[in-house]
XYZ file of C-alpha atoms in Angstrom:
174
model
C 0.210 0.194 0.358
C 1.190 3.498 -0.841
C 0.358 6.281 1.589
C -1.474 9.239 -0.264
C 1.003 11.705 2.086
C 3.927 11.291 4.010
C 4.864 14.252 6.410
C 8.739 14.624 7.730
C 9.897 16.022 10.858
C 13.247 16.276 12.479
C 14.012 15.337 15.970
C 11.602 13.902 18.293
C 8.095 14.035 17.751
C 5.819 14.657 21.251
C 2.833 16.308 20.144
C 0.643 16.308 16.906
C -2.560 18.403 16.453
C -5.040 18.093 13.902
C -7.277 21.432 13.380
C -8.411 23.318 9.922
C -6.565 26.395 10.275
C -7.038 28.397 7.221
C -10.978 27.443 7.140
C -10.889 25.956 3.416
C -12.476 22.750 4.666
C -9.327 20.976 5.093
C -7.393 19.473 8.280
C -4.342 21.135 8.745
C -1.940 19.395 10.609
C 0.590 20.735 13.666
C 3.905 18.943 14.751
C 5.767 19.431 17.714
C 9.067 18.373 17.655
C 12.796 18.778 19.297
C 16.345 18.224 17.302
C 18.369 16.801 19.719
C 22.520 16.377 19.249
C 25.653 16.461 21.310
C 25.578 20.396 20.931
C 22.338 21.029 21.393
C 22.178 19.249 24.624
C 25.428 20.987 26.131
C 23.365 24.239 24.819
C 20.052 23.122 26.654
C 22.439 22.583 30.061
C 24.031 25.796 29.744
C 20.964 28.033 29.261
C 18.231 26.033 31.104
C 15.867 25.865 27.672
C 15.051 24.174 24.790
C 13.654 25.332 21.226
C 10.561 23.650 20.596
C 9.628 23.917 16.712
C 6.032 23.893 15.659
C 5.629 22.568 11.918
C 2.504 23.493 10.527
C 1.765 21.464 7.040
C -1.495 22.640 5.138
C -3.491 20.025 3.458
C -3.795 21.009 -0.277
C -6.223 18.965 -2.552
C -6.323 15.917 -0.064
C -2.809 16.026 0.627
C 0.335 17.056 2.486
C 3.291 18.548 1.769
C 6.587 16.697 2.854
C 8.035 19.588 4.502
C 6.072 22.003 6.823
C 4.828 24.872 4.956
C 5.923 27.634 8.346
C 7.541 26.455 10.910
C 7.895 28.615 14.381
C 9.702 28.196 17.465
C 8.992 28.296 21.281
C 11.365 28.363 24.079
C 10.990 26.104 26.948
C 12.674 26.624 30.051
C 13.954 24.187 32.981
C 15.983 24.370 36.410
C 18.318 21.235 37.216
C 18.790 22.228 40.302
C 14.766 22.614 41.304
C 13.552 20.580 38.772
C 11.017 23.033 37.394
C 9.719 22.918 33.917
C 7.876 25.686 32.081
C 6.504 24.728 28.586
C 4.390 27.722 27.412
C 1.065 27.769 26.477
C 0.337 27.040 22.669
C -2.956 27.373 21.039
C -4.643 27.749 17.883
C -7.657 29.493 18.029
C -10.214 32.543 16.043
C -9.912 35.175 18.300
C -10.321 38.146 15.950
C -13.746 36.169 14.351
C -12.458 36.303 10.796
C -12.796 32.456 10.085
C -8.749 32.031 10.313
C -7.099 30.423 13.291
C -4.530 33.013 15.271
C -1.620 31.539 16.868
C -1.219 32.094 20.771
C 1.747 31.398 22.555
C 2.465 32.117 26.018
C 4.991 34.808 26.774
C 6.103 33.972 30.418
C 4.444 34.245 33.647
C 2.664 37.792 32.561
C 2.084 37.566 28.848
C 0.796 36.100 25.356
C 1.846 36.529 22.427
C -0.827 36.625 19.351
C 0.032 35.965 16.124
C -3.083 37.019 13.861
C -3.614 34.706 11.287
C -3.430 35.195 7.510
C -4.802 33.915 4.212
C -1.462 32.829 2.706
C 0.817 29.389 3.117
C 2.517 31.390 5.940
C -0.863 31.070 8.045
C 0.034 33.624 10.576
C 1.631 37.443 10.430
C 4.973 37.811 11.431
C 4.396 40.497 14.227
C 2.764 39.356 17.386
C 0.085 41.661 19.234
C 0.727 41.509 22.967
C -1.395 41.096 25.512
C -0.530 41.763 29.220
C -2.060 39.241 31.836
C -1.373 36.691 34.052
C -0.395 33.300 33.036
C -0.661 29.878 34.041
C 2.108 27.647 34.771
C 0.762 24.544 33.236
C -0.492 24.884 29.585
C -3.842 22.787 30.126
C -4.806 25.566 32.117
C -5.683 27.393 29.666
C -9.026 27.036 27.661
C -11.004 28.579 24.366
C -14.396 28.950 23.905
C -16.953 31.779 22.238
C -18.221 32.910 25.919
C -20.668 35.473 24.397
C -21.244 34.052 21.150
C -19.994 36.994 18.914
C -18.023 34.457 16.625
C -14.132 35.089 18.551
C -12.738 32.717 20.704
C -12.201 33.712 24.370
C -9.654 32.469 26.614
C -10.634 31.040 29.849
C -7.310 31.101 32.129
C -6.979 28.995 35.163
C -4.705 30.572 37.979
C -2.603 29.361 41.199
C -0.674 30.880 43.199
C 0.614 29.737 46.180
C -1.115 31.880 49.344
C -3.746 33.123 47.058
C -7.464 32.065 46.574
C -7.661 30.177 42.874
C -8.405 32.298 40.355
C -10.317 31.850 36.689
C -9.528 34.898 34.934
C -11.497 35.805 31.181
C -10.132 37.448 28.639
C -12.574 38.399 26.168
C -11.663 38.609 22.543
C -12.464 42.042 20.543
């Protein structure tokens, strides 16, 4: 049997999502991967961070390209002394209401970068809109939902801060 499409992603793949990012009725694939090598491991140990590649593969005419249409990098950090690991939240959600998925990337403990979706092979704008708001320490604590039925995805952020009451922060798309 011969496959209809083959996707190549270098390194170690650890997450794959399927979503129609550009509202064309075809399911696109997002692959998270990390490239390893002696130099990269030494660099990670020295800096306490590792680069994660997000490869975006757009389906065209029922087939996926061999290589990703777009690759975006995010950074995960860790501490060997405490064992703490920070993996930023990464979401694809239509927060603008234009029918195109926007890329949302957590920026530390108090920021979110929103890369608006665009109708091209690049999928997302190169320039981000910065939103200052408290962010959770775990990626699964951010959810998207259209809370007010306006066609825009809103964010629900669950926050746990030591010594403070549990909080739910709602960020309404405008």
